[in-house]
Amino acid sequence: MDPNNLWLGVALIMGVIEAGTISIITVWFVIGALAAYVASWFGADRIVQAVVFVVVSVACLLAFRPLVLKRLASKKASDPTPVGQSGIVTEAIDGASHTGRVETPDHMSWSADSHDGSTIPVGTKVRITEQRSVKLVVQPCEPDAS
């Protein structure tokens, strides 16, 4: 592998991590890796490339992350919350491991946890009682008295 391509590999790996976590942290290291890649093409030695990577990554993280988070927070504030709506369990909710999925009436699939730590089987109709970031907290709906 061409040593210059090391930074492209780092950028790719960081990009994949960011896509998987959406943490808005590793995206800045993608930019740093690309800056180090450019430095490598200008003949900078490995130490200079590493310094460019660290300085650009940290500078971007400190300068831009708060702005992006603020922008996302203001956008989220205008988004309707699913709290109070019903949903259907599509992946069993395990209260012990805090895993499971629920589909809301607008056909959005959410990670979910049970309100009281119980297990809720697939197909159960649930009421959404709380939203914690991208995870819904749910409890089974009371069965209809018929």
PDB file of C-alpha atoms in Angstrom:
ATOM      1  CA  MET A   1       0.000   0.000   0.000  1.00  0.00           C
ATOM      2  CA  ASP A   2       1.280   3.435  -0.906  1.00  0.00           C
ATOM      3  CA  PRO A   3       2.138   5.220   2.363  1.00  0.00           C
ATOM      4  CA  ASN A   4       0.237   8.283   1.148  1.00  0.00           C
ATOM      5  CA  ASN A   5      -2.908   6.182   0.979  1.00  0.00           C
ATOM      6  CA  LEU A   6      -2.691   5.479   4.713  1.00  0.00           C
ATOM      7  CA  TRP A   7      -4.529   8.743   5.336  1.00  0.00           C
ATOM      8  CA  LEU A   8      -7.254   7.825   2.858  1.00  0.00           C
ATOM      9  CA  GLY A   9      -7.693   4.576   4.782  1.00  0.00           C
ATOM     10  CA  VAL A  10      -7.915   6.478   8.072  1.00  0.00           C
ATOM     11  CA  ALA A  11     -10.467   8.857   6.526  1.00  0.00           C
ATOM     12  CA  LEU A  12     -12.519   5.918   5.238  1.00  0.00           C
ATOM     13  CA  ILE A  13     -12.465   4.115   8.587  1.00  0.00           C
ATOM     14  CA  MET A  14     -13.432   7.271  10.487  1.00  0.00           C
ATOM     15  CA  GLY A  15     -16.200   7.935   7.966  1.00  0.00           C
ATOM     16  CA  VAL A  16     -17.614   4.443   8.457  1.00  0.00           C
ATOM     17  CA  ILE A  17     -17.475   4.875  12.242  1.00  0.00           C
ATOM     18  CA  GLU A  18     -19.278   8.224  11.973  1.00  0.00           C
ATOM     19  CA  ALA A  19     -21.941   6.754   9.710  1.00  0.00           C
ATOM     20  CA  GLY A  20     -22.526   3.991  12.230  1.00  0.00           C
ATOM     21  CA  THR A  21     -22.641   6.190  15.314  1.00  0.00           C
ATOM     22  CA  ILE A  22     -23.756   9.592  14.090  1.00  0.00           C
ATOM     23  CA  SER A  23     -21.831  11.065  17.011  1.00  0.00           C
ATOM     24  CA  ILE A  24     -20.515  14.096  15.134  1.00  0.00           C
ATOM     25  CA  ILE A  25     -17.073  13.387  16.557  1.00  0.00           C
ATOM     26  CA  THR A  26     -15.226  11.177  14.092  1.00  0.00           C
ATOM     27  CA  VAL A  27     -16.299  13.277  11.096  1.00  0.00           C
ATOM     28  CA  TRP A  28     -13.696  15.844  12.173  1.00  0.00           C
ATOM     29  CA  PHE A  29     -11.016  13.154  12.066  1.00  0.00           C
ATOM     30  CA  VAL A  30     -12.066  12.434   8.473  1.00  0.00           C
ATOM     31  CA  ILE A  31     -11.232  16.062   7.676  1.00  0.00           C
ATOM     32  CA  GLY A  32      -7.945  15.786   9.587  1.00  0.00           C
ATOM     33  CA  ALA A  33      -7.003  12.613   7.719  1.00  0.00           C
ATOM     34  CA  LEU A  34      -7.763  14.266   4.386  1.00  0.00           C
ATOM     35  CA  ALA A  35      -5.607  17.255   5.385  1.00  0.00           C
ATOM     36  CA  ALA A  36      -2.767  14.869   6.304  1.00  0.00           C
ATOM     37  CA  TYR A  37      -3.256  13.133   2.936  1.00  0.00           C
ATOM     38  CA  VAL A  38      -2.823  16.472   1.163  1.00  0.00           C
ATOM     39  CA  ALA A  39       0.286  17.173   3.275  1.00  0.00           C
ATOM     40  CA  SER A  40       1.700  13.794   2.230  1.00  0.00           C
ATOM     41  CA  TRP A  41       1.355  14.727  -1.426  1.00  0.00           C
ATOM     42  CA  PHE A  42       3.334  17.905  -0.780  1.00  0.00           C
ATOM     43  CA  GLY A  43       6.180  15.765   0.546  1.00  0.00           C
ATOM     44  CA  ALA A  44       5.672  16.284   4.282  1.00  0.00           C
ATOM     45  CA  ASP A  45       7.286  13.603   6.418  1.00  0.00           C
ATOM     46  CA  ARG A  46       5.234  11.290   8.664  1.00  0.00           C
ATOM     47  CA  ILE A  47       5.652  13.429  11.784  1.00  0.00           C
ATOM     48  CA  VAL A  48       4.400  16.547   9.993  1.00  0.00           C
ATOM     49  CA  GLN A  49       1.505  14.535   8.542  1.00  0.00           C
ATOM     50  CA  ALA A  50       0.582  13.284  12.019  1.00  0.00           C
ATOM     51  CA  VAL A  51       0.755  16.820  13.427  1.00  0.00           C
ATOM     52  CA  VAL A  52      -1.466  18.083  10.589  1.00  0.00           C
ATOM     53  CA  PHE A  53      -3.928  15.256  11.300  1.00  0.00           C
ATOM     54  CA  VAL A  54      -4.121  16.017  15.029  1.00  0.00           C
ATOM     55  CA  VAL A  55      -4.199  19.814  14.717  1.00  0.00           C
ATOM     56  CA  VAL A  56      -6.825  19.918  11.958  1.00  0.00           C
ATOM     57  CA  SER A  57      -8.976  17.241  13.630  1.00  0.00           C
ATOM     58  CA  VAL A  58      -8.956  18.908  17.047  1.00  0.00           C
ATOM     59  CA  ALA A  59      -9.436  22.393  15.578  1.00  0.00           C
ATOM     60  CA  CYS A  60     -12.449  21.233  13.566  1.00  0.00           C
ATOM     61  CA  LEU A  61     -13.855  19.332  16.546  1.00  0.00           C
ATOM     62  CA  LEU A  62     -13.578  22.344  18.846  1.00  0.00           C
ATOM     63  CA  ALA A  63     -14.704  24.913  16.275  1.00  0.00           C
ATOM     64  CA  PHE A  64     -17.510  23.201  14.418  1.00  0.00           C
ATOM     65  CA  ARG A  65     -19.038  20.469  16.600  1.00  0.00           C
ATOM     66  CA  PRO A  66     -20.792  22.924  18.966  1.00  0.00           C
ATOM     67  CA  LEU A  67     -22.241  24.783  15.970  1.00  0.00           C
ATOM     68  CA  VAL A  68     -23.501  21.587  14.351  1.00  0.00           C
ATOM     69  CA  LEU A  69     -24.995  20.310  17.617  1.00  0.00           C
ATOM     70  CA  LYS A  70     -26.723  23.653  18.208  1.00  0.00           C
ATOM     71  CA  ARG A  71     -28.173  23.581  14.698  1.00  0.00           C
ATOM     72  CA  LEU A  72     -29.361  19.988  15.097  1.00  0.00           C
ATOM     73  CA  ALA A  73     -30.883  20.760  18.506  1.00  0.00           C
ATOM     74  CA  SER A  74     -32.905  23.652  17.098  1.00  0.00           C
ATOM     75  CA  LYS A  75     -34.099  21.436  14.244  1.00  0.00           C
ATOM     76  CA  LYS A  76     -35.022  18.611  16.631  1.00  0.00           C
ATOM     77  CA  ALA A  77     -37.005  21.006  18.800  1.00  0.00           C
ATOM     78  CA  SER A  78     -39.374  21.592  15.893  1.00  0.00           C
ATOM     79  CA  ASP A  79     -39.737  17.888  15.094  1.00  0.00           C
ATOM     80  CA  PRO A  80     -42.857  16.274  16.514  1.00  0.00           C
ATOM     81  CA  THR A  81     -42.194  13.780  19.262  1.00  0.00           C
ATOM     82  CA  PRO A  82     -43.834  10.346  19.172  1.00  0.00           C
ATOM     83  CA  VAL A  83     -44.517  10.446  22.942  1.00  0.00           C
ATOM     84  CA  GLY A  84     -48.144   9.556  23.588  1.00  0.00           C
ATOM     85  CA  GLN A  85     -48.510   7.666  20.313  1.00  0.00           C
ATOM     86  CA  SER A  86     -48.882   3.942  19.964  1.00  0.00           C
ATOM     87  CA  GLY A  87     -46.563   1.568  18.167  1.00  0.00           C
ATOM     88  CA  ILE A  88     -46.045  -2.098  17.389  1.00  0.00           C
ATOM     89  CA  VAL A  89     -43.076  -4.091  18.673  1.00  0.00           C
ATOM     90  CA  THR A  90     -41.127  -5.390  15.650  1.00  0.00           C
ATOM     91  CA  GLU A  91     -38.165  -6.830  17.581  1.00  0.00           C
ATOM     92  CA  ALA A  92     -38.776  -8.204  21.071  1.00  0.00           C
ATOM     93  CA  ILE A  93     -37.975  -5.669  23.765  1.00  0.00           C
ATOM     94  CA  ASP A  94     -35.678  -7.156  26.372  1.00  0.00           C
ATOM     95  CA  GLY A  95     -35.761  -5.041  29.509  1.00  0.00           C
ATOM     96  CA  ALA A  96     -32.594  -6.650  30.865  1.00  0.00           C
ATOM     97  CA  SER A  97     -30.416  -5.864  27.856  1.00  0.00           C
ATOM     98  CA  HIS A  98     -32.371  -2.724  26.859  1.00  0.00           C
ATOM     99  CA  THR A  99     -32.802  -3.893  23.257  1.00  0.00           C
ATOM    100  CA  GLY A 100     -35.773  -4.017  20.925  1.00  0.00           C
ATOM    101  CA  ARG A 101     -37.533  -2.069  18.174  1.00  0.00           C
ATOM    102  CA  VAL A 102     -40.901  -0.425  17.736  1.00  0.00           C
ATOM    103  CA  GLU A 103     -42.594   0.854  14.593  1.00  0.00           C
ATOM    104  CA  THR A 104     -44.658   4.034  14.962  1.00  0.00           C
ATOM    105  CA  PRO A 105     -47.791   4.893  12.931  1.00  0.00           C
ATOM    106  CA  ASP A 106     -45.659   6.955  10.514  1.00  0.00           C
ATOM    107  CA  HIS A 107     -43.722   3.722   9.711  1.00  0.00           C
ATOM    108  CA  MET A 108     -40.552   4.866  11.473  1.00  0.00           C
ATOM    109  CA  SER A 109     -38.555   2.136  13.210  1.00  0.00           C
ATOM    110  CA  TRP A 110     -37.153   3.152  16.594  1.00  0.00           C
ATOM    111  CA  SER A 111     -34.856   1.492  19.090  1.00  0.00           C
ATOM    112  CA  ALA A 112     -36.957   0.869  22.193  1.00  0.00           C
ATOM    113  CA  ASP A 113     -36.769  -0.046  25.855  1.00  0.00           C
ATOM    114  CA  SER A 114     -39.548  -1.059  28.211  1.00  0.00           C
ATOM    115  CA  HIS A 115     -40.872   1.412  30.776  1.00  0.00           C
ATOM    116  CA  ASP A 116     -40.495  -0.998  33.699  1.00  0.00           C
ATOM    117  CA  GLY A 117     -37.656  -3.256  32.509  1.00  0.00           C
ATOM    118  CA  SER A 118     -39.987  -6.041  31.418  1.00  0.00           C
ATOM    119  CA  THR A 119     -39.811  -8.107  28.233  1.00  0.00           C
ATOM    120  CA  ILE A 120     -42.351  -7.249  25.532  1.00  0.00           C
ATOM    121  CA  PRO A 121     -42.888  -9.747  22.674  1.00  0.00           C
ATOM    122  CA  VAL A 122     -43.061  -9.002  18.949  1.00  0.00           C
ATOM    123  CA  GLY A 123     -46.489  -7.861  17.761  1.00  0.00           C
ATOM    124  CA  THR A 124     -47.478  -6.219  21.047  1.00  0.00           C
ATOM    125  CA  LYS A 125     -49.187  -2.843  20.772  1.00  0.00           C
ATOM    126  CA  VAL A 126     -47.367  -0.355  22.997  1.00  0.00           C
ATOM    127  CA  ARG A 127     -47.781   3.231  24.151  1.00  0.00           C
ATOM    128  CA  ILE A 128     -44.743   5.520  23.899  1.00  0.00           C
ATOM    129  CA  THR A 129     -44.162   7.140  27.293  1.00  0.00           C
ATOM    130  CA  GLU A 130     -40.808   8.823  26.779  1.00  0.00           C
ATOM    131  CA  GLN A 131     -38.164   9.603  24.176  1.00  0.00           C
ATOM    132  CA  ARG A 132     -34.490   9.445  25.190  1.00  0.00           C
ATOM    133  CA  SER A 133     -32.517  10.763  22.252  1.00  0.00           C
ATOM    134  CA  VAL A 134     -33.094   8.124  19.526  1.00  0.00           C
ATOM    135  CA  LYS A 135     -34.610   5.514  21.838  1.00  0.00           C
ATOM    136  CA  LEU A 136     -38.269   5.259  22.817  1.00  0.00           C
ATOM    137  CA  VAL A 137     -39.464   4.080  26.207  1.00  0.00           C
ATOM    138  CA  VAL A 138     -42.695   2.111  25.889  1.00  0.00           C
ATOM    139  CA  GLN A 139     -45.220   0.143  27.874  1.00  0.00           C
ATOM    140  CA  PRO A 140     -47.779  -2.371  26.630  1.00  0.00           C
ATOM    141  CA  CYS A 141     -51.227  -0.941  25.915  1.00  0.00           C
ATOM    142  CA  GLU A 142     -54.050  -2.167  28.083  1.00  0.00           C
ATOM    143  CA  PRO A 143     -56.051  -4.831  26.226  1.00  0.00           C
ATOM    144  CA  ASP A 144     -59.476  -3.723  25.015  1.00  0.00           C
ATOM    145  CA  ALA A 145     -62.286  -4.916  27.258  1.00  0.00           C
ATOM    146  CA  SER A 146     -64.532  -6.702  24.759  1.00  0.00           C
TER     147      SER A 146
END
